[in-house]
Every structure is written in structure tokens, then in C-alpha cells.
């Protein structure tokens, strides 16, 4: 099982930056894709960015050019650098990891969520 611990959320003014981190721990065979999702009040949870173990990335259209996802495979950590933040980026951000268990089955794990608030 994989446990995810997030950090780095907070309150920032529009145009500012934040960096989210998510560290994975536990017993597993491998961690495959890692990503960040966000959920604003009354809205569905959306994928913001994801990255495979090989470094392939995918972004929500509205964050392209502003957010960058990266990954430290040696330390099972994923980062989300968020620049030029906008009020519409306000949401709870959740880390996700898709991993292979020691019994070679595929599982998903979620972090507890971290609040990002962008003031106008």
C-alpha cells in the first residue's frame, strides 16, 4: 500500500506562484504514473497534470504554460510548480499515484488534499 503526503498549499495573490510536493511511501513493487487533481466547491475533481515514470507529461488545457509537473523517481516524490496563478485555480489539490503492488496488481492511492487559494 502507498501513502501519499502532500505539502505546499496556501494563500497567494493572483499572478503569484506556489509549489506543491507529494511524497509516496509504503511497500510496493513500483510507482507508475503520478499526478495532481483539483476539486473546487460544487465541481468535479479534474486532472491537472500527470507524469509517468518515464517522464511523459499531460496537462489540463487551462494550466498549460503556467504549471509544470516533475518527479523525483529515486525519492518517489512528485512536484507541481504553479506560476501565474489565477483565482480560478482555487481548489483543493490532491496527489494521486498509480502503483503496482508486491503481488503485481494495479492500485490507486490518494493524498489527503491541500488547499490552494488565489486571491484577486
Coordinates of C-alpha atoms in Angstrom, one line a residue:
X1 CA 0.0 0.0 0.0
X2 CA 1.2 3.5 -0.8
X3 CA 0.7 6.5 1.4
X4 CA 0.9 10.0 0.0
X5 CA 1.8 13.1 2.0
X6 CA 1.2 16.5 0.3
X7 CA 2.6 19.9 1.2
X8 CA 2.9 23.3 -0.2
X9 CA -0.6 24.7 -0.5
X10 CA -1.6 28.1 0.8
X11 CA -2.9 31.5 0.0
X12 CA -1.4 33.6 -2.8
X13 CA -2.3 36.6 -4.8
X14 CA -3.2 36.4 -8.4
X15 CA 0.0 36.2 -10.5
X16 CA 1.9 34.5 -7.7
X17 CA 3.5 31.1 -7.5
X18 CA 3.2 28.0 -5.3
X19 CA 5.0 24.7 -5.4
X20 CA 3.2 21.5 -4.3
X21 CA 5.1 18.4 -3.2
X22 CA 3.8 14.9 -2.7
X23 CA 5.9 12.1 -1.2
X24 CA 5.0 8.5 -1.5
X25 CA 5.9 5.8 1.0
X26 CA 5.0 2.2 1.8
X27 CA 5.6 -1.2 0.3
X28 CA 5.0 -1.6 -3.4
X29 CA 6.6 -3.0 -6.5
X30 CA 6.7 0.2 -8.4
X31 CA 5.0 3.5 -8.8
X32 CA 3.9 4.2 -12.3
X33 CA 2.0 7.4 -13.1
X34 CA 1.7 10.2 -10.5
X35 CA -0.4 13.2 -10.9
X36 CA -2.3 16.1 -9.4
X37 CA -6.1 16.6 -9.4
X38 CA -8.1 19.5 -8.1
X39 CA -11.6 20.0 -6.9
X40 CA -13.3 23.3 -6.3
X41 CA -16.5 23.5 -4.2
X42 CA -19.5 22.1 -6.1
X43 CA -17.4 20.9 -9.0
X44 CA -16.0 17.6 -10.1
X45 CA -12.4 16.5 -9.5
X46 CA -10.3 17.2 -12.6
X47 CA -6.9 16.0 -13.6
X48 CA -4.5 19.0 -13.6
X49 CA -1.2 17.3 -14.6
X50 CA 0.3 13.8 -14.7
X51 CA 3.7 12.3 -15.3
X52 CA 4.7 8.7 -16.0
X53 CA 7.8 7.0 -14.6
X54 CA 9.4 7.7 -17.9
X55 CA 8.7 11.4 -17.7
X56 CA 5.9 11.8 -20.1
X57 CA 3.5 14.6 -19.0
X58 CA 0.0 15.6 -19.6
X59 CA -1.7 18.9 -18.6
X60 CA -5.2 20.3 -18.3
X61 CA -5.5 22.9 -21.1
X62 CA -6.1 25.8 -18.8
X63 CA -2.8 25.3 -16.9
X64 CA -0.6 24.7 -19.9
X65 CA 2.3 27.1 -19.9
X66 CA 1.8 28.0 -16.3
X67 CA 2.1 24.8 -14.4
X68 CA 5.0 22.3 -14.5
X69 CA 4.9 18.8 -13.1
X70 CA 8.1 17.0 -12.3
X71 CA 9.1 13.9 -10.5
X72 CA 12.0 12.5 -8.4
X73 CA 11.8 8.8 -9.0
X74 CA 14.6 8.0 -6.6
X75 CA 12.6 9.5 -3.7
X76 CA 9.1 8.7 -5.0
X77 CA 8.1 12.4 -5.0
X78 CA 6.1 14.5 -7.4
X79 CA 6.1 18.2 -7.6
X80 CA 3.7 20.8 -9.2
X81 CA 5.2 24.2 -9.8
X82 CA 2.3 26.6 -10.3
X83 CA 3.1 30.0 -11.8
X84 CA 0.9 33.0 -12.8
X85 CA -1.8 31.7 -10.6
X86 CA -5.4 32.8 -11.2
X87 CA -8.4 32.9 -8.9
X88 CA -10.0 30.1 -10.9
X89 CA -7.1 27.9 -9.8
X90 CA -8.5 28.0 -6.3
X91 CA -9.3 24.4 -5.2
X92 CA -8.2 21.5 -3.1
X93 CA -5.4 19.8 -4.8
X94 CA -5.0 16.0 -4.5
X95 CA -2.0 13.9 -5.3
X96 CA -2.6 10.6 -7.0
X97 CA -0.3 7.6 -7.5
X98 CA -1.0 4.6 -9.7
X99 CA 1.2 1.8 -8.5
X100 CA 1.9 -1.9 -8.8
X101 CA 1.7 -3.9 -5.6
X102 CA 4.1 -6.5 -4.5
X103 CA 1.6 -9.0 -5.9
X104 CA 1.7 -7.3 -9.3
X105 CA -1.8 -5.8 -9.2
X106 CA -2.5 -2.2 -10.1
X107 CA -3.9 0.2 -7.4
X108 CA -4.5 3.9 -7.0
X109 CA -3.7 5.9 -3.9
X110 CA -4.8 9.5 -3.0
X111 CA -3.3 12.1 -0.7
X112 CA -5.4 14.0 1.8
X113 CA -5.6 17.1 -0.2
X114 CA -4.0 20.6 0.2
X115 CA -5.9 23.9 -0.2
X116 CA -4.7 26.4 -2.8
X117 CA -6.4 29.8 -2.6
X118 CA -5.7 32.5 -5.1
X119 CA -7.0 36.0 -4.3
X120 CA -7.8 38.6 -6.9

